[in-house]
mmCIF file of C-alpha atoms and ligand atoms in Angstrom:
data_model
loop_
_atom_site.group_PDB
_atom_site.id
_atom_site.type_symbol
_atom_site.label_atom_id
_atom_site.label_comp_id
_atom_site.label_asym_id
_atom_site.label_seq_id
_atom_site.Cartn_x
_atom_site.Cartn_y
_atom_site.Cartn_z
ATOM 1 C CA MET A 106 -21.144 -28.146 -3.789
ATOM 2 C CA ALA A 107 -22.030 -24.396 -4.436
ATOM 3 C CA LYS A 108 -23.250 -23.386 -7.838
ATOM 4 C CA HIS A 109 -22.072 -20.116 -9.471
ATOM 5 C CA THR A 110 -22.867 -18.199 -12.543
ATOM 6 C CA VAL A 111 -20.200 -15.929 -13.805
ATOM 7 C CA THR A 112 -20.335 -13.407 -16.636
ATOM 8 C CA LEU A 113 -17.582 -14.173 -19.209
ATOM 9 C CA ILE A 114 -16.380 -11.363 -21.369
ATOM 10 C CA PRO A 115 -13.944 -12.854 -23.868
ATOM 11 C CA GLY A 116 -12.855 -9.493 -25.258
ATOM 12 C CA ASP A 117 -10.707 -9.202 -28.477
ATOM 13 C CA GLY A 118 -7.095 -9.585 -29.603
ATOM 14 C CA ILE A 119 -5.536 -12.555 -27.437
ATOM 15 C CA GLY A 120 -8.584 -12.269 -25.111
ATOM 16 C CA PRO A 121 -10.819 -15.137 -26.669
ATOM 17 C CA GLU A 122 -7.960 -17.708 -26.655
ATOM 18 C CA LEU A 123 -6.915 -16.782 -23.123
ATOM 19 C CA THR A 124 -10.429 -17.064 -21.694
ATOM 20 C CA THR A 125 -10.861 -20.310 -23.436
ATOM 21 C CA ALA A 126 -7.757 -21.674 -21.738
ATOM 22 C CA MET A 127 -8.889 -20.237 -18.458
ATOM 23 C CA THR A 128 -12.401 -21.723 -18.501
ATOM 24 C CA ARG A 129 -10.917 -25.064 -19.489
ATOM 25 C CA VAL A 130 -8.539 -24.915 -16.500
ATOM 26 C CA VAL A 131 -11.234 -23.817 -14.015
ATOM 27 C CA ASP A 132 -13.738 -26.377 -15.223
ATOM 28 C CA ALA A 133 -11.061 -29.010 -14.732
ATOM 29 C CA THR A 134 -11.092 -28.428 -11.014
ATOM 30 C CA GLY A 135 -14.657 -29.558 -10.769
ATOM 31 C CA VAL A 136 -16.158 -26.268 -9.486
ATOM 32 C CA ASP A 137 -19.658 -25.706 -10.618
ATOM 33 C CA ILE A 138 -19.608 -22.557 -12.690
ATOM 34 C CA THR A 139 -21.981 -21.649 -15.538
ATOM 35 C CA TRP A 140 -20.230 -19.126 -17.810
ATOM 36 C CA GLU A 141 -22.663 -16.628 -19.164
ATOM 37 C CA VAL A 142 -20.957 -15.230 -22.244
ATOM 38 C CA ALA A 143 -21.548 -11.493 -22.798
ATOM 39 C CA ASP A 144 -19.181 -9.896 -25.198
ATOM 40 C CA ALA A 145 -17.995 -6.262 -25.452
ATOM 41 C CA GLY A 146 -15.459 -4.518 -27.732
ATOM 42 C CA GLU A 147 -15.240 -3.049 -31.251
ATOM 43 C CA HIS A 148 -16.291 -6.284 -32.818
ATOM 44 C CA VAL A 149 -19.803 -6.070 -31.279
ATOM 45 C CA MET A 150 -20.410 -2.507 -32.504
ATOM 46 C CA ALA A 151 -22.068 -3.478 -35.776
ATOM 47 C CA GLU A 152 -24.631 -5.528 -34.014
ATOM 48 C CA TYR A 153 -25.311 -3.276 -31.124
ATOM 49 C CA GLY A 154 -24.186 0.133 -32.067
ATOM 50 C CA THR A 155 -21.980 0.434 -28.952
ATOM 51 C CA PRO A 156 -18.743 -1.389 -27.838
ATOM 52 C CA LEU A 157 -20.306 -1.937 -24.407
ATOM 53 C CA PRO A 158 -24.029 -3.109 -24.859
ATOM 54 C CA GLU A 159 -26.295 -2.641 -21.819
ATOM 55 C CA HIS A 160 -27.003 -6.371 -21.596
ATOM 56 C CA VAL A 161 -23.201 -6.970 -20.724
ATOM 57 C CA LEU A 162 -23.537 -4.644 -17.710
ATOM 58 C CA GLU A 163 -26.908 -6.221 -16.820
ATOM 59 C CA SER A 164 -25.289 -9.668 -16.865
ATOM 60 C CA VAL A 165 -22.500 -8.556 -14.371
ATOM 61 C CA ARG A 166 -25.183 -6.832 -12.227
ATOM 62 C CA ARG A 167 -27.261 -10.057 -12.109
ATOM 63 C CA ASN A 168 -24.257 -12.333 -11.392
ATOM 64 C CA LYS A 169 -22.261 -9.922 -9.340
ATOM 65 C CA VAL A 170 -19.036 -11.614 -10.632
ATOM 66 C CA ALA A 171 -17.423 -11.408 -14.063
ATOM 67 C CA ILE A 172 -14.151 -12.316 -15.630
ATOM 68 C CA LYS A 173 -12.906 -10.794 -18.867
ATOM 69 C CA GLY A 174 -10.299 -10.936 -21.495
ATOM 70 C CA PRO A 175 -8.638 -7.635 -22.584
ATOM 71 C CA ILE A 176 -10.396 -5.267 -24.809
ATOM 72 C CA THR A 177 -8.607 -3.002 -27.477
ATOM 73 C CA THR A 178 -8.933 0.813 -27.054
ATOM 74 C CA PRO A 179 -8.150 2.914 -30.131
ATOM 75 C CA VAL A 180 -5.400 5.380 -29.407
ATOM 76 C CA GLY A 181 -6.175 9.122 -29.569
ATOM 77 C CA THR A 182 -9.520 8.733 -31.557
ATOM 78 C CA GLY A 183 -12.543 6.432 -31.559
ATOM 79 C CA PHE A 184 -14.439 5.312 -28.513
ATOM 80 C CA ARG A 185 -13.226 5.631 -24.932
ATOM 81 C CA SER A 186 -11.944 2.564 -23.219
ATOM 82 C CA VAL A 187 -14.585 -0.174 -22.551
ATOM 83 C CA ASN A 188 -12.292 -1.375 -19.806
ATOM 84 C CA VAL A 189 -12.483 1.983 -18.078
ATOM 85 C CA ALA A 190 -16.236 2.272 -18.778
ATOM 86 C CA ILE A 191 -16.994 -1.032 -17.189
ATOM 87 C CA ARG A 192 -15.134 0.091 -14.057
ATOM 88 C CA LYS A 193 -16.987 3.376 -13.903
ATOM 89 C CA GLU A 194 -20.377 1.951 -14.661
ATOM 90 C CA LEU A 195 -20.227 -0.688 -11.955
ATOM 91 C CA ASP A 196 -18.301 1.578 -9.525
ATOM 92 C CA LEU A 197 -15.512 -0.886 -9.316
ATOM 93 C CA TYR A 198 -13.329 1.419 -7.365
ATOM 94 C CA ALA A 199 -10.550 -0.848 -6.237
ATOM 95 C CA CYS A 200 -8.146 -2.349 -8.641
ATOM 96 C CA LEU A 201 -6.210 -5.205 -6.889
ATOM 97 C CA ARG A 202 -3.003 -6.436 -8.646
ATOM 98 C CA PRO A 203 -0.916 -8.883 -6.736
ATOM 99 C CA ALA A 204 2.628 -9.351 -7.989
ATOM 100 C CA PHE A 205 4.410 -12.389 -6.671
ATOM 101 C CA SER A 206 7.421 -14.416 -7.846
ATOM 102 C CA ILE A 207 6.875 -17.760 -9.616
ATOM 103 C CA ALA A 208 9.999 -19.835 -9.380
ATOM 104 C CA GLY A 209 11.570 -20.842 -12.734
ATOM 105 C CA ASN A 210 9.944 -18.091 -14.997
ATOM 106 C CA GLY A 211 13.188 -16.339 -15.737
ATOM 107 C CA ALA A 212 12.270 -13.258 -13.821
ATOM 108 C CA ARG A 213 15.040 -10.980 -12.503
ATOM 109 C CA TYR A 214 13.866 -11.430 -8.905
ATOM 110 C CA ASP A 215 12.513 -14.373 -6.901
ATOM 111 C CA ASN A 216 11.597 -12.636 -3.701
ATOM 112 C CA ILE A 217 8.516 -10.499 -4.673
ATOM 113 C CA ASP A 218 5.261 -10.616 -2.925
ATOM 114 C CA LEU A 219 3.501 -7.266 -2.991
ATOM 115 C CA VAL A 220 -0.008 -6.023 -3.873
ATOM 116 C CA ILE A 221 -1.020 -2.964 -5.836
ATOM 117 C CA VAL A 222 -4.222 -1.333 -4.837
ATOM 118 C CA ARG A 223 -5.129 1.155 -7.478
ATOM 119 C CA GLU A 224 -7.933 3.668 -7.301
ATOM 120 C CA ASN A 225 -10.129 2.935 -10.231
ATOM 121 C CA THR A 226 -12.601 5.664 -10.819
ATOM 122 C CA GLU A 227 -10.920 9.172 -10.818
ATOM 123 C CA ASP A 228 -7.613 10.947 -11.367
ATOM 124 C CA LEU A 229 -6.647 11.469 -14.965
ATOM 125 C CA TYR A 230 -8.701 8.422 -15.864
ATOM 126 C CA ALA A 231 -11.928 10.376 -15.069
ATOM 127 C CA GLY A 232 -12.001 11.028 -18.881
ATOM 128 C CA ILE A 233 -12.742 14.750 -18.359
ATOM 129 C CA GLU A 234 -10.796 16.179 -21.314
ATOM 130 C CA PHE A 235 -10.970 19.272 -23.452
ATOM 131 C CA GLU A 236 -9.794 18.965 -27.117
ATOM 132 C CA GLN A 237 -7.208 21.467 -28.374
ATOM 133 C CA GLY A 238 -8.970 24.243 -30.170
ATOM 134 C CA SER A 239 -12.392 23.475 -28.607
ATOM 135 C CA GLU A 240 -14.575 26.087 -27.070
ATOM 136 C CA GLY A 241 -14.315 24.242 -23.700
ATOM 137 C CA ALA A 242 -10.466 24.314 -23.835
ATOM 138 C CA ARG A 243 -10.545 28.094 -24.606
ATOM 139 C CA LYS A 244 -12.830 28.856 -21.733
ATOM 140 C CA LEU A 245 -10.869 26.642 -19.302
ATOM 141 C CA ILE A 246 -7.622 28.547 -20.330
ATOM 142 C CA GLU A 247 -9.253 31.924 -19.785
ATOM 143 C CA PHE A 248 -10.720 30.840 -16.543
ATOM 144 C CA ALA A 249 -7.416 29.498 -15.129
ATOM 145 C CA ALA A 250 -5.736 32.735 -16.023
ATOM 146 C CA ALA A 251 -8.511 34.849 -14.593
ATOM 147 C CA GLU A 252 -8.321 32.911 -11.278
ATOM 148 C CA GLY A 253 -4.581 33.304 -11.205
ATOM 149 C CA ALA A 254 -4.114 29.569 -11.240
ATOM 150 C CA GLY A 255 -1.565 29.693 -14.070
ATOM 151 C CA VAL A 256 -1.013 30.290 -17.719
ATOM 152 C CA MET A 257 -1.686 27.570 -20.308
ATOM 153 C CA ARG A 258 -0.638 27.973 -23.855
ATOM 154 C CA PRO A 259 -3.729 28.876 -26.076
ATOM 155 C CA ASP A 260 -3.106 25.796 -28.249
ATOM 156 C CA SER A 261 -3.189 23.327 -25.370
ATOM 157 C CA GLY A 262 -5.412 20.230 -24.997
ATOM 158 C CA ILE A 263 -6.369 19.584 -21.365
ATOM 159 C CA SER A 264 -7.087 16.482 -19.268
ATOM 160 C CA LEU A 265 -8.280 17.143 -15.708
ATOM 161 C CA LYS A 266 -6.989 15.178 -12.715
ATOM 162 C CA PRO A 267 -9.763 15.129 -10.017
ATOM 163 C CA ILE A 268 -9.011 13.363 -6.762
ATOM 164 C CA SER A 269 -11.658 13.492 -4.052
ATOM 165 C CA ILE A 270 -11.919 12.897 -0.312
ATOM 166 C CA THR A 271 -14.536 10.279 -0.946
ATOM 167 C CA GLY A 272 -12.557 8.320 -3.616
ATOM 168 C CA THR A 273 -9.371 8.372 -1.472
ATOM 169 C CA GLU A 274 -10.979 7.383 1.812
ATOM 170 C CA ARG A 275 -12.626 4.256 0.371
ATOM 171 C CA ILE A 276 -9.494 3.137 -1.586
ATOM 172 C CA VAL A 277 -7.234 3.600 1.367
ATOM 173 C CA ARG A 278 -9.789 1.872 3.699
ATOM 174 C CA PHE A 279 -9.907 -0.984 1.094
ATOM 175 C CA ALA A 280 -6.057 -1.243 1.159
ATOM 176 C CA PHE A 281 -6.014 -1.508 5.026
ATOM 177 C CA ASP A 282 -8.937 -3.903 5.164
ATOM 178 C CA TYR A 283 -7.194 -6.018 2.501
ATOM 179 C CA ALA A 284 -3.872 -5.911 4.493
ATOM 180 C CA ILE A 285 -5.630 -7.058 7.683
ATOM 181 C CA ALA A 286 -7.709 -9.823 5.988
ATOM 182 C CA ASN A 287 -4.571 -11.207 4.145
ATOM 183 C CA GLY A 288 -1.947 -11.083 6.967
ATOM 184 C CA ARG A 289 -0.016 -8.249 5.317
ATOM 185 C CA GLU A 290 2.209 -5.971 7.436
ATOM 186 C CA LYS A 291 2.515 -2.613 5.755
ATOM 187 C CA VAL A 292 0.467 -0.213 3.513
ATOM 188 C CA THR A 293 2.427 2.557 1.480
ATOM 189 C CA ALA A 294 0.521 5.387 -0.076
ATOM 190 C CA VAL A 295 2.156 6.476 -3.269
ATOM 191 C CA HIS A 296 1.817 10.004 -4.587
ATOM 192 C CA LYS A 297 3.508 13.109 -6.031
ATOM 193 C CA ALA A 298 2.125 15.394 -3.334
ATOM 194 C CA ASN A 299 5.202 17.646 -3.387
ATOM 195 C CA ILE A 300 4.199 18.941 -6.840
ATOM 196 C CA LEU A 301 0.443 18.308 -7.173
ATOM 197 C CA LYS A 302 -0.671 19.801 -4.006
ATOM 198 C CA HIS A 303 -4.412 19.927 -4.478
ATOM 199 C CA SER A 304 -4.830 16.406 -6.073
ATOM 200 C CA ASP A 305 -2.031 14.153 -4.729
ATOM 201 C CA GLY A 306 -1.740 16.484 -1.723
ATOM 202 C CA LEU A 307 -5.334 15.765 -0.832
ATOM 203 C CA PHE A 308 -4.753 12.023 -1.480
ATOM 204 C CA LEU A 309 -1.845 11.931 1.013
ATOM 205 C CA LYS A 310 -3.688 14.036 3.611
ATOM 206 C CA VAL A 311 -6.748 11.790 3.509
ATOM 207 C CA ALA A 312 -4.533 8.617 3.459
ATOM 208 C CA ARG A 313 -2.743 9.843 6.626
ATOM 209 C CA ARG A 314 -6.148 10.455 8.232
ATOM 210 C CA VAL A 315 -7.525 7.011 7.440
ATOM 211 C CA ALA A 316 -4.194 5.349 8.452
ATOM 212 C CA GLU A 317 -4.859 7.039 11.922
ATOM 213 C CA GLU A 318 -8.188 4.944 12.054
ATOM 214 C CA TYR A 319 -6.105 1.857 11.662
ATOM 215 C CA LYS A 320 -3.378 2.681 14.039
ATOM 216 C CA ASP A 321 -4.277 -0.207 16.422
ATOM 217 C CA SER A 322 -4.496 -2.778 13.628
ATOM 218 C CA GLY A 323 -0.825 -3.470 13.724
ATOM 219 C CA ILE A 324 -0.439 -2.425 9.966
ATOM 220 C CA VAL A 325 2.519 -0.115 9.481
ATOM 221 C CA PHE A 326 1.573 2.971 7.320
ATOM 222 C CA GLU A 327 4.188 4.924 5.269
ATOM 223 C CA ASP A 328 4.125 7.273 2.129
ATOM 224 C CA TYR A 329 6.333 7.449 -0.785
ATOM 225 C CA ILE A 330 6.792 9.738 -3.841
ATOM 226 C CA VAL A 331 5.956 7.802 -7.051
ATOM 227 C CA ASP A 332 9.236 8.436 -8.757
ATOM 228 C CA ALA A 333 11.301 7.254 -5.754
ATOM 229 C CA THR A 334 8.940 4.227 -5.459
ATOM 230 C CA CYS A 335 9.748 3.182 -8.969
ATOM 231 C CA MET A 336 13.504 3.254 -8.362
ATOM 232 C CA GLN A 337 13.167 1.482 -4.993
ATOM 233 C CA LEU A 338 10.935 -1.164 -6.519
ATOM 234 C CA VAL A 339 13.633 -2.015 -8.927
ATOM 235 C CA LEU A 340 16.443 -1.889 -6.343
ATOM 236 C CA HIS A 341 14.652 -3.523 -3.466
ATOM 237 C CA PRO A 342 11.398 -5.272 -4.614
ATOM 238 C CA GLU A 343 11.296 -7.244 -1.417
ATOM 239 C CA TRP A 344 10.715 -4.079 0.714
ATOM 240 C CA TRP A 345 7.045 -3.608 -0.442
ATOM 241 C CA ASP A 346 3.871 -5.044 0.832
ATOM 242 C CA VAL A 347 0.562 -3.377 0.018
ATOM 243 C CA LEU A 348 0.794 -0.216 -2.134
ATOM 244 C CA VAL A 349 -2.185 2.083 -2.441
ATOM 245 C CA LEU A 350 -2.026 4.645 -5.475
ATOM 246 C CA PRO A 351 -4.136 6.996 -7.386
ATOM 247 C CA ASN A 352 -5.300 5.709 -10.725
ATOM 248 C CA LEU A 353 -2.550 6.685 -13.226
ATOM 249 C CA TYR A 354 0.351 5.862 -10.979
ATOM 250 C CA GLY A 355 -1.370 2.482 -10.071
ATOM 251 C CA ASP A 356 -1.604 1.716 -13.892
ATOM 252 C CA ILE A 357 2.098 2.470 -14.515
ATOM 253 C CA VAL A 358 3.535 1.008 -11.369
ATOM 254 C CA SER A 359 1.595 -2.199 -11.811
ATOM 255 C CA ASP A 360 3.091 -2.734 -15.241
ATOM 256 C CA LEU A 361 6.487 -2.081 -13.612
ATOM 257 C CA CYS A 362 5.734 -4.776 -11.065
ATOM 258 C CA ALA A 363 4.676 -7.150 -13.815
ATOM 259 C CA GLY A 364 8.048 -6.590 -15.286
ATOM 260 C CA LEU A 365 9.695 -7.319 -11.984
ATOM 261 C CA ILE A 366 7.934 -10.729 -11.647
ATOM 262 C CA GLY A 367 8.603 -11.778 -15.300
ATOM 263 C CA GLY A 368 6.211 -10.035 -17.613
ATOM 264 C CA LEU A 369 2.655 -9.186 -18.359
ATOM 265 C CA GLY A 370 1.801 -12.822 -19.207
ATOM 266 C CA ILE A 371 1.712 -13.729 -15.542
ATOM 267 C CA ALA A 372 0.281 -10.584 -13.854
ATOM 268 C CA PRO A 373 -3.276 -10.979 -12.609
ATOM 269 C CA GLY A 374 -5.880 -8.447 -11.545
ATOM 270 C CA ALA A 375 -9.339 -7.733 -10.132
ATOM 271 C CA ASN A 376 -11.642 -4.778 -10.047
ATOM 272 C CA ILE A 377 -13.698 -4.663 -6.944
ATOM 273 C CA GLY A 378 -16.648 -2.489 -5.852
ATOM 274 C CA ALA A 379 -19.079 -2.649 -2.954
ATOM 275 C CA GLU A 380 -21.486 -4.873 -5.128
ATOM 276 C CA TYR A 381 -19.611 -6.338 -8.053
ATOM 277 C CA ALA A 382 -16.187 -7.758 -8.970
ATOM 278 C CA VAL A 383 -14.748 -8.069 -12.467
ATOM 279 C CA PHE A 384 -11.434 -10.051 -12.741
ATOM 280 C CA GLU A 385 -9.049 -9.375 -15.639
ATOM 281 C CA PRO A 386 -5.322 -9.661 -16.357
ATOM 282 C CA VAL A 387 -3.141 -6.644 -16.217
ATOM 283 C CA HIS A 388 -2.143 -6.863 -19.818
ATOM 284 C CA GLY A 389 -3.917 -5.666 -22.936
ATOM 285 C CA SER A 390 -5.079 -7.308 -26.204
ATOM 286 C CA ALA A 391 -1.588 -7.665 -27.638
ATOM 287 C CA PRO A 392 -2.992 -7.590 -31.227
ATOM 288 C CA LYS A 393 0.156 -8.914 -32.876
ATOM 289 C CA TYR A 394 -0.266 -12.288 -31.235
ATOM 290 C CA ALA A 395 -4.104 -12.431 -31.714
ATOM 291 C CA GLY A 396 -5.313 -15.714 -33.102
ATOM 292 C CA LYS A 397 -1.863 -17.358 -33.005
ATOM 293 C CA ASP A 398 -2.368 -19.525 -29.930
ATOM 294 C CA VAL A 399 0.907 -18.347 -28.588
ATOM 295 C CA ALA A 400 0.014 -15.913 -25.763
ATOM 296 C CA ASN A 401 0.514 -16.738 -22.228
ATOM 297 C CA PRO A 402 -2.841 -17.480 -20.496
ATOM 298 C CA THR A 403 -1.287 -17.415 -16.932
ATOM 299 C CA ALA A 404 -2.335 -13.871 -16.096
ATOM 300 C CA GLU A 405 -5.880 -14.825 -17.110
ATOM 301 C CA ILE A 406 -5.750 -18.018 -15.149
ATOM 302 C CA LEU A 407 -4.369 -16.330 -12.103
ATOM 303 C CA SER A 408 -7.162 -13.771 -12.394
ATOM 304 C CA ALA A 409 -9.525 -16.740 -12.161
ATOM 305 C CA VAL A 410 -7.664 -17.810 -9.003
ATOM 306 C CA LEU A 411 -8.465 -14.429 -7.535
ATOM 307 C CA MET A 412 -12.015 -14.986 -8.662
ATOM 308 C CA LEU A 413 -12.309 -18.410 -7.135
ATOM 309 C CA ASN A 414 -11.036 -17.004 -3.770
ATOM 310 C CA HIS A 415 -13.688 -14.252 -4.049
ATOM 311 C CA LEU A 416 -16.317 -16.873 -4.696
ATOM 312 C CA GLY A 417 -15.117 -18.864 -1.603
ATOM 313 C CA GLU A 418 -13.669 -21.758 -3.838
ATOM 314 C CA ARG A 419 -10.397 -21.631 -1.942
ATOM 315 C CA ASP A 420 -9.485 -25.160 -2.682
ATOM 316 C CA ALA A 421 -9.915 -24.879 -6.422
ATOM 317 C CA ALA A 422 -7.887 -21.602 -6.354
ATOM 318 C CA ALA A 423 -5.100 -23.191 -4.428
ATOM 319 C CA ARG A 424 -4.906 -26.156 -6.734
ATOM 320 C CA ILE A 425 -4.677 -24.063 -9.795
ATOM 321 C CA LEU A 426 -1.935 -21.876 -8.255
ATOM 322 C CA ALA A 427 0.023 -24.955 -7.328
ATOM 323 C CA ALA A 428 -0.351 -26.413 -10.990
ATOM 324 C CA VAL A 429 0.848 -23.083 -12.457
ATOM 325 C CA ARG A 430 3.858 -23.074 -9.977
ATOM 326 C CA ALA A 431 4.538 -26.714 -10.904
ATOM 327 C CA VAL A 432 4.233 -26.565 -14.724
ATOM 328 C CA ILE A 433 6.280 -23.230 -14.878
ATOM 329 C CA GLY A 434 8.831 -24.551 -12.399
ATOM 330 C CA GLU A 435 9.498 -27.580 -14.503
ATOM 331 C CA GLY A 436 9.896 -25.476 -17.635
ATOM 332 C CA GLU A 437 9.034 -28.042 -20.136
ATOM 333 C CA CYS A 438 5.595 -26.825 -21.166
ATOM 334 C CA VAL A 439 5.666 -22.984 -21.115
ATOM 335 C CA THR A 440 4.791 -20.307 -23.625
ATOM 336 C CA TYR A 441 7.119 -18.246 -25.693
ATOM 337 C CA ASP A 442 7.487 -15.423 -23.223
ATOM 338 C CA ILE A 443 8.595 -17.459 -20.347
ATOM 339 C CA LYS A 444 10.814 -19.754 -22.500
ATOM 340 C CA ARG A 445 12.588 -16.667 -23.854
ATOM 341 C CA SER A 446 13.051 -15.274 -20.346
ATOM 342 C CA VAL A 447 14.608 -18.482 -19.220
ATOM 343 C CA THR A 448 16.709 -19.525 -22.210
ATOM 344 C CA GLY A 449 17.049 -16.362 -24.309
ATOM 345 C CA SER A 450 15.152 -18.147 -27.152
ATOM 346 C CA THR A 451 11.535 -19.123 -27.858
ATOM 347 C CA ASP A 452 12.631 -22.487 -29.150
ATOM 348 C CA GLY A 453 10.785 -25.317 -27.401
ATOM 349 C CA SER A 454 7.883 -23.072 -26.232
ATOM 350 C CA VAL A 455 4.325 -24.501 -26.381
ATOM 351 C CA ALA A 456 1.050 -23.076 -27.600
ATOM 352 C CA THR A 457 -1.547 -21.381 -25.300
ATOM 353 C CA GLN A 458 -3.840 -24.483 -25.267
ATOM 354 C CA ALA A 459 -1.017 -26.895 -24.838
ATOM 355 C CA TYR A 460 0.052 -25.046 -21.742
ATOM 356 C CA ALA A 461 -3.577 -25.097 -20.430
ATOM 357 C CA ASP A 462 -3.551 -28.947 -21.262
ATOM 358 C CA ALA A 463 -0.410 -29.235 -18.989
ATOM 359 C CA LEU A 464 -2.113 -27.380 -16.149
ATOM 360 C CA ILE A 465 -5.157 -29.680 -16.526
ATOM 361 C CA GLU A 466 -3.097 -32.873 -16.556
ATOM 362 C CA ARG A 467 -1.414 -31.572 -13.270
ATOM 363 C CA LEU A 468 -4.740 -30.905 -11.629
HETATM 364 P P1 LIG B 218 -0.417 -5.255 -24.223
HETATM 365 O O1 LIG B 218 -0.351 -5.599 -22.752
HETATM 366 O O2 LIG B 218 -1.583 -5.683 -25.015
HETATM 367 O O3 LIG B 218 0.846 -5.786 -24.920
HETATM 368 C C1 LIG B 218 2.192 -5.443 -24.766
HETATM 369 C C2 LIG B 218 3.151 -6.538 -24.976
HETATM 370 O O4 LIG B 218 3.206 -7.391 -23.909
HETATM 371 C C3 LIG B 218 2.711 -7.540 -26.164
HETATM 372 O O5 LIG B 218 3.097 -7.042 -27.426
HETATM 373 C C4 LIG B 218 3.325 -8.735 -25.790
HETATM 374 O O6 LIG B 218 4.772 -8.712 -26.080
HETATM 375 C C5 LIG B 218 3.338 -8.729 -24.191
HETATM 376 N N1 LIG B 218 2.094 -9.394 -23.729
HETATM 377 C C6 LIG B 218 1.019 -8.902 -23.189
HETATM 378 N N2 LIG B 218 0.234 -9.883 -22.808
HETATM 379 C C7 LIG B 218 0.847 -11.137 -23.055
HETATM 380 C C8 LIG B 218 0.513 -12.430 -22.829
HETATM 381 N N3 LIG B 218 -0.664 -12.826 -22.196
HETATM 382 N N4 LIG B 218 1.356 -13.372 -23.302
HETATM 383 C C9 LIG B 218 2.595 -13.077 -23.646
HETATM 384 N N5 LIG B 218 2.915 -11.797 -23.921
HETATM 385 C C10 LIG B 218 2.085 -10.911 -23.590
HETATM 386 O O7 LIG B 218 -0.286 -3.700 -24.347
HETATM 387 P P2 LIG B 218 -0.535 -2.664 -25.496
HETATM 388 O O8 LIG B 218 0.125 -3.244 -26.771
HETATM 389 O O9 LIG B 218 -0.056 -1.349 -25.078
HETATM 390 O O10 LIG B 218 -2.073 -2.630 -25.650
HETATM 391 C C11 LIG B 218 -2.914 -3.330 -26.703
HETATM 392 C C12 LIG B 218 -4.268 -2.928 -26.545
HETATM 393 O O11 LIG B 218 -4.792 -3.471 -25.335
HETATM 394 C C13 LIG B 218 -4.559 -1.461 -26.596
HETATM 395 O O12 LIG B 218 -5.745 -1.197 -27.270
HETATM 396 C C14 LIG B 218 -4.786 -1.125 -25.028
HETATM 397 O O13 LIG B 218 -5.583 -0.051 -24.906
HETATM 398 C C15 LIG B 218 -5.506 -2.361 -24.642
HETATM 399 N N6 LIG B 218 -5.467 -2.712 -23.216
HETATM 400 C C16 LIG B 218 -6.549 -3.221 -22.620
HETATM 401 C C17 LIG B 218 -6.496 -3.622 -21.316
HETATM 402 C C18 LIG B 218 -7.757 -4.265 -20.668
HETATM 403 O O14 LIG B 218 -8.412 -4.872 -21.456
HETATM 404 N N7 LIG B 218 -7.900 -4.151 -19.370
HETATM 405 C C19 LIG B 218 -5.298 -3.389 -20.479
HETATM 406 C C20 LIG B 218 -4.235 -2.733 -21.123
HETATM 407 C C21 LIG B 218 -4.320 -2.372 -22.488
#
């Protein structure tokens, strides 16, 4: 049997309890994984002087594969997102977020099977910002006016939205390669090229060019404006197959899709680059539920399913997915969020670890 070492980043908020449930379930399949714990987030700052110590990145570089719980980002002030920093440092340029229906979870739809491919390194997430009142903001406002690019109010704060040919080519190729490898039929590029001509316009132009390279693959290519995409996702979620999006739209549309399939508690994800892969749920650290043993670990566990497939442990991955479908389908042993979706009340829901116990028993 293959042996694997995986970096485990428990994170904060509900992260540690979810990753505990996840490792228990994965270990119960009998796969041989050594979990190398390397933590990041505000709680490690006192010890290391940074929320993302270098040894965490070194561990991922050594093991090539990591799985993490969510990490809180202070709003407006404080340090930048550790999650975004990990993606940038390791050049995890593709964010993969499958959204598929799980029968019996109380979702509004039961016919969804789509995949979000979100560009992970540029766009408004590049972190290139100029604070209101700063020298940089003042210079940029003057520069834009002098160039005839447009007038910004002098009291503006500014965030830049860079989208490159390089970044777009590789994410669109990733989407097509994923579609081919996974028996998908269609790739849709999502954008706002009608308004943002030099960023989303470039994204669309490059996406069309890359699609030409794949014209004999049998994969259909189309493009859609992001706002229309949101409406059609709600009206006709079954239309969609693989969606490829710039960073910010990918972030927002994946939460929309999480809502369509029954909530953030069941939405898994992966950040993949040429060398490394870091698996994590779509949701955040949900601080109000931290330490209460009530959060739904399904998204974390399904992220582990993606990880097991990535490691070639397809049998273990399939068994966990089948256990999740069976336990949620029966409806006896589910966390508060699913119970509430199904019955309108959280009465009779079970704790995080009790749900993990039910999955382990099923395995
Ligand atoms: P969130 O996803 O943490 O929570 C929003 C709500 O969704 C929760 O209040 C809860 O009702 C529900 N929810 C989320 N996960 C759940 C689960 N596993 N089980 C049951 N219910 C669940 O979003 P937020 O409140 O906007 O963000 C909280 C913090 O997490 C912020 O600091 C944010 O920056 C951070 N965040 C981190 C990541 C990451 O680590 N990759 C992703 C998103 C947000």
